[in-house]
């Protein structure tokens, strides 16, 4: 039996992952679906989470950004191998506020800030040189200045509608608990066969 608040379970597992040997415990698969129903997945990093949802940062004009504008439902997946834990989170996506995105951007290294300007993420470029040249151009443009956040870069928050916890067990008799958010805001808990 799991405790009744899935966010408390997530926090507990995430804390364990951060204390473990796992290199990037905040790496998660983000799955999105475009307006043709085609699914895409890629790794992004969890920036933060709280009662309002799970936040990651990216380029709003990237493939994922276009897909999330077309279809603002997404799925996040964590697999923490040494703990034997998998967590799947489905939910609705919204952009974080400009102030939140600014605050996060301002904490990043200058190199990452320049990179956010230089990379037209997911777009075809003629060669690697194009990227390096753009990075050099923005280095010059912002030389001696604070690098501002580009409007095309910022956070998304996934507000969870369901969270499934999976615990590895012997003989493939794994434990699975599915939490579904009810209209009232409380969570229904169901056990799933593995
Ligand atoms: C460990 C790891 C962490 C990553 N973190 C991010 C991230 O936080 N944000 C991001 O936009 N891309 C991140 N990426 C790159 C994405 O996987 C992906 O290549 C990129 O966002 C473009 O995806 P898209 O073309 O589907 O939009 C990361 C990749 C890896 C392997």
CSV table of C-alpha atoms and ligand atoms in Angstrom, one decimal:
chain,number,residue,atom,x,y,z
A,1,UNK,CA,0.0,0.0,0.0
A,2,UNK,CA,1.3,3.4,-1.0
A,3,UNK,CA,0.6,6.5,1.0
A,4,UNK,CA,-2.2,8.6,-0.3
A,5,UNK,CA,-0.4,11.7,-1.7
A,6,UNK,CA,1.5,10.9,-4.9
A,7,UNK,CA,3.5,14.1,-4.7
A,8,UNK,CA,4.9,13.0,-1.4
A,9,UNK,CA,5.8,9.6,-2.9
A,10,UNK,CA,7.5,11.3,-5.8
A,11,UNK,CA,9.5,13.6,-3.5
A,12,UNK,CA,10.6,10.6,-1.4
A,13,UNK,CA,11.7,8.6,-4.5
A,14,UNK,CA,13.3,11.6,-6.1
A,15,UNK,CA,15.3,12.3,-2.9
A,16,UNK,CA,16.4,8.7,-2.9
A,17,UNK,CA,17.5,9.0,-6.6
A,18,UNK,CA,19.4,12.2,-5.8
A,19,UNK,CA,21.2,10.5,-3.0
A,20,UNK,CA,22.0,7.4,-5.1
A,21,UNK,CA,24.8,6.8,-7.6
A,22,UNK,CA,22.5,7.9,-10.5
A,23,UNK,CA,24.2,10.5,-12.6
A,24,UNK,CA,21.2,12.6,-13.7
A,25,UNK,CA,18.3,11.7,-11.5
A,26,UNK,CA,16.4,14.6,-13.0
A,27,UNK,CA,16.6,13.2,-16.5
A,28,UNK,CA,13.2,12.2,-17.7
A,29,UNK,CA,11.6,11.1,-21.0
A,30,UNK,CA,9.1,13.7,-22.3
A,31,UNK,CA,6.5,12.3,-24.7
A,32,UNK,CA,4.4,14.5,-26.9
A,33,UNK,CA,2.0,14.0,-29.7
A,34,UNK,CA,1.6,16.1,-32.8
A,35,UNK,CA,-1.6,17.1,-34.5
A,36,UNK,CA,-1.4,14.0,-36.8
A,37,UNK,CA,-1.4,11.7,-33.7
A,38,UNK,CA,2.3,10.8,-34.1
A,39,UNK,CA,4.2,10.4,-30.9
A,40,UNK,CA,7.7,11.7,-30.1
A,41,UNK,CA,9.9,11.3,-27.1
A,42,UNK,CA,13.1,12.8,-25.9
A,43,UNK,CA,15.0,13.3,-22.6
A,44,UNK,CA,14.7,16.7,-20.8
A,45,UNK,CA,15.7,17.7,-17.3
A,46,UNK,CA,13.3,18.2,-14.5
A,47,UNK,CA,14.0,21.7,-13.2
A,48,UNK,CA,11.6,21.7,-10.2
A,49,UNK,CA,8.3,20.3,-9.0
A,50,UNK,CA,5.7,21.2,-6.4
A,51,UNK,CA,2.0,20.9,-5.9
A,52,UNK,CA,1.4,22.8,-9.1
A,53,UNK,CA,3.3,20.4,-11.3
A,54,UNK,CA,6.6,19.4,-12.9
A,55,UNK,CA,8.7,22.1,-14.7
A,56,UNK,CA,11.2,21.7,-17.5
A,57,UNK,CA,12.8,24.2,-19.8
A,58,UNK,CA,13.3,24.3,-23.5
A,59,UNK,CA,12.9,26.2,-26.7
A,60,UNK,CA,9.3,27.1,-27.4
A,61,UNK,CA,9.9,26.9,-31.2
A,62,UNK,CA,11.5,23.4,-31.1
A,63,UNK,CA,9.6,20.4,-32.4
A,64,UNK,CA,8.4,19.6,-28.8
A,65,UNK,CA,7.3,23.3,-28.5
A,66,UNK,CA,5.2,23.1,-31.7
A,67,UNK,CA,3.7,19.8,-30.6
A,68,UNK,CA,2.8,21.1,-27.2
A,69,UNK,CA,1.2,24.2,-28.7
A,70,UNK,CA,-0.9,21.8,-31.0
A,71,UNK,CA,-1.6,19.3,-28.2
A,72,UNK,CA,-0.9,20.5,-24.7
A,73,UNK,CA,-1.0,17.0,-23.1
A,74,UNK,CA,2.2,15.2,-22.4
A,75,UNK,CA,3.8,12.3,-20.5
A,76,UNK,CA,6.9,12.3,-18.3
A,77,UNK,CA,8.8,9.1,-17.5
A,78,UNK,CA,11.5,8.4,-15.0
A,79,UNK,CA,13.5,5.2,-14.6
A,80,UNK,CA,15.8,5.0,-11.7
A,81,UNK,CA,17.7,1.8,-12.3
A,82,UNK,CA,19.5,1.2,-9.0
A,83,UNK,CA,16.3,1.8,-7.1
A,84,UNK,CA,14.1,-0.3,-9.4
A,85,UNK,CA,11.6,2.6,-9.6
A,86,UNK,CA,9.7,3.8,-12.6
A,87,UNK,CA,7.3,6.8,-12.5
A,88,UNK,CA,5.0,7.8,-15.3
A,89,UNK,CA,3.2,11.2,-15.1
A,90,UNK,CA,0.5,12.3,-17.5
A,91,UNK,CA,-0.9,15.8,-17.5
A,92,UNK,CA,-1.7,19.1,-19.0
A,93,UNK,CA,1.0,21.5,-20.1
A,94,UNK,CA,1.2,25.2,-19.7
A,95,UNK,CA,4.0,27.7,-20.1
A,96,UNK,CA,5.5,29.0,-16.8
A,97,UNK,CA,5.3,32.7,-16.3
A,98,UNK,CA,7.8,35.0,-17.9
A,99,UNK,CA,9.1,35.9,-14.4
A,100,UNK,CA,9.6,32.2,-13.6
A,101,UNK,CA,11.4,31.6,-16.9
A,102,UNK,CA,13.6,34.7,-16.3
A,103,UNK,CA,14.5,33.5,-12.8
A,104,UNK,CA,15.6,30.1,-14.1
A,105,UNK,CA,17.4,31.5,-17.1
A,106,UNK,CA,19.4,34.0,-15.0
A,107,UNK,CA,20.7,31.1,-12.9
A,108,UNK,CA,22.2,29.3,-15.9
A,109,UNK,CA,25.8,29.6,-17.0
A,110,UNK,CA,26.6,32.3,-19.5
A,111,UNK,CA,27.6,29.6,-22.0
A,112,UNK,CA,24.1,28.0,-21.7
A,113,UNK,CA,22.5,31.4,-22.0
A,114,UNK,CA,24.4,32.2,-25.2
A,115,UNK,CA,23.5,28.6,-26.4
A,116,UNK,CA,19.8,29.4,-26.0
A,117,UNK,CA,20.2,32.3,-28.4
A,118,UNK,CA,22.4,30.5,-30.8
A,119,UNK,CA,20.5,27.2,-31.2
A,120,UNK,CA,17.3,27.3,-33.3
A,121,UNK,CA,16.5,24.0,-31.7
A,122,UNK,CA,15.1,21.2,-34.0
A,123,UNK,CA,15.7,23.2,-37.1
A,124,UNK,CA,17.9,21.9,-40.0
A,125,UNK,CA,21.2,23.7,-40.2
A,126,UNK,CA,23.7,23.4,-43.1
A,127,UNK,CA,26.6,22.5,-40.8
A,128,UNK,CA,27.9,22.6,-37.3
A,129,UNK,CA,29.8,25.7,-38.3
A,130,UNK,CA,26.5,27.6,-38.6
A,131,UNK,CA,25.9,26.9,-34.9
A,132,UNK,CA,29.4,27.9,-33.8
A,133,UNK,CA,29.2,31.1,-35.9
A,134,UNK,CA,25.8,32.0,-34.3
A,135,UNK,CA,27.2,31.4,-30.8
A,136,UNK,CA,30.2,33.6,-31.6
A,137,UNK,CA,27.9,36.4,-33.0
A,138,UNK,CA,25.8,36.3,-29.8
A,139,UNK,CA,29.0,36.4,-27.6
A,140,UNK,CA,29.9,39.6,-29.4
A,141,UNK,CA,26.4,41.0,-29.2
A,142,UNK,CA,26.1,40.5,-25.5
A,143,UNK,CA,29.8,41.2,-24.7
A,144,UNK,CA,30.0,42.9,-21.3
A,145,UNK,CA,26.3,42.7,-20.8
A,146,UNK,CA,23.9,40.5,-18.9
A,147,UNK,CA,22.4,38.0,-21.4
A,148,UNK,CA,18.6,38.5,-21.5
A,149,UNK,CA,16.3,35.5,-21.9
A,150,UNK,CA,15.2,35.0,-25.5
A,151,UNK,CA,11.4,35.1,-25.8
A,152,UNK,CA,11.5,31.7,-27.5
A,153,UNK,CA,13.1,30.0,-24.4
A,154,UNK,CA,11.4,29.2,-21.2
A,155,UNK,CA,9.6,26.7,-19.0
A,156,UNK,CA,6.7,24.4,-19.3
A,157,UNK,CA,4.8,23.1,-16.3
A,158,UNK,CA,3.0,19.7,-16.5
A,159,UNK,CA,0.1,19.7,-14.2
A,160,UNK,CA,-0.5,16.0,-13.4
A,161,UNK,CA,-3.7,14.2,-14.1
A,162,UNK,CA,-2.4,10.7,-13.3
A,163,UNK,CA,0.8,9.3,-11.8
A,164,UNK,CA,1.9,5.7,-11.8
A,165,UNK,CA,4.5,4.3,-9.5
A,166,UNK,CA,6.2,1.0,-10.4
A,167,UNK,CA,8.5,-0.9,-8.1
A,168,UNK,CA,10.7,-3.7,-9.4
A,169,UNK,CA,10.0,-7.0,-7.7
A,170,UNK,CA,11.1,-10.6,-8.1
A,171,UNK,CA,9.5,-13.0,-10.7
A,172,UNK,CA,8.1,-10.0,-12.6
A,173,UNK,CA,5.5,-9.6,-9.9
A,174,UNK,CA,6.2,-5.9,-9.8
A,175,UNK,CA,4.1,-3.4,-7.7
A,176,UNK,CA,2.1,-0.8,-9.6
A,177,UNK,CA,0.0,2.0,-8.1
A,178,UNK,CA,-1.9,4.4,-10.3
A,179,UNK,CA,-3.1,7.7,-8.9
A,180,UNK,CA,-5.8,9.5,-10.8
A,181,UNK,CA,-6.7,13.1,-9.9
A,182,UNK,CA,-10.4,13.6,-9.3
A,183,UNK,CA,-12.4,16.7,-9.9
A,184,UNK,CA,-12.3,17.4,-6.2
A,185,UNK,CA,-8.5,17.6,-6.4
A,186,UNK,CA,-8.0,14.5,-4.3
A,187,UNK,CA,-6.4,11.4,-5.7
A,188,UNK,CA,-7.9,7.9,-6.4
A,189,UNK,CA,-5.5,5.1,-5.9
A,190,UNK,CA,-5.7,1.8,-7.9
A,191,UNK,CA,-3.4,-1.2,-7.9
A,192,UNK,CA,-2.5,-2.4,-11.4
A,193,UNK,CA,-1.3,-5.9,-12.3
A,194,UNK,CA,2.3,-5.8,-13.5
B,1,LIG,C1,20.5,14.0,-20.5
B,1,LIG,C2,19.8,15.0,-21.5
B,1,LIG,C3,19.2,16.1,-21.0
B,1,LIG,C4,18.6,17.0,-21.8
B,1,LIG,N1,17.9,18.1,-21.3
B,1,LIG,C5,17.2,18.9,-22.1
B,1,LIG,C6,16.4,20.0,-21.6
B,1,LIG,O1,16.3,20.1,-20.3
B,1,LIG,N2,15.8,20.8,-22.4
B,1,LIG,C7,15.8,20.6,-23.8
B,1,LIG,O2,15.2,21.4,-24.5
B,1,LIG,N3,16.5,19.6,-24.3
B,1,LIG,C8,17.2,18.7,-23.5
B,1,LIG,N4,17.9,17.7,-24.1
B,1,LIG,C9,17.9,17.5,-25.5
B,1,LIG,C10,16.5,16.8,-26.0
B,1,LIG,O3,16.6,15.4,-25.7
B,1,LIG,C11,16.2,17.0,-27.4
B,1,LIG,O4,17.2,16.6,-28.3
B,1,LIG,C12,15.9,18.5,-27.8
B,1,LIG,O5,15.2,19.1,-26.7
B,1,LIG,C13,15.2,18.6,-29.1
B,1,LIG,O6,14.0,17.9,-29.0
B,1,LIG,P1,12.8,18.1,-30.0
B,1,LIG,O7,13.4,18.3,-31.4
B,1,LIG,O8,11.9,16.9,-29.9
B,1,LIG,O9,12.0,19.4,-29.6
B,1,LIG,C14,18.5,16.7,-23.3
B,1,LIG,C15,19.1,15.6,-23.7
B,1,LIG,C16,19.8,14.7,-22.9
B,1,LIG,C17,20.4,13.4,-23.4
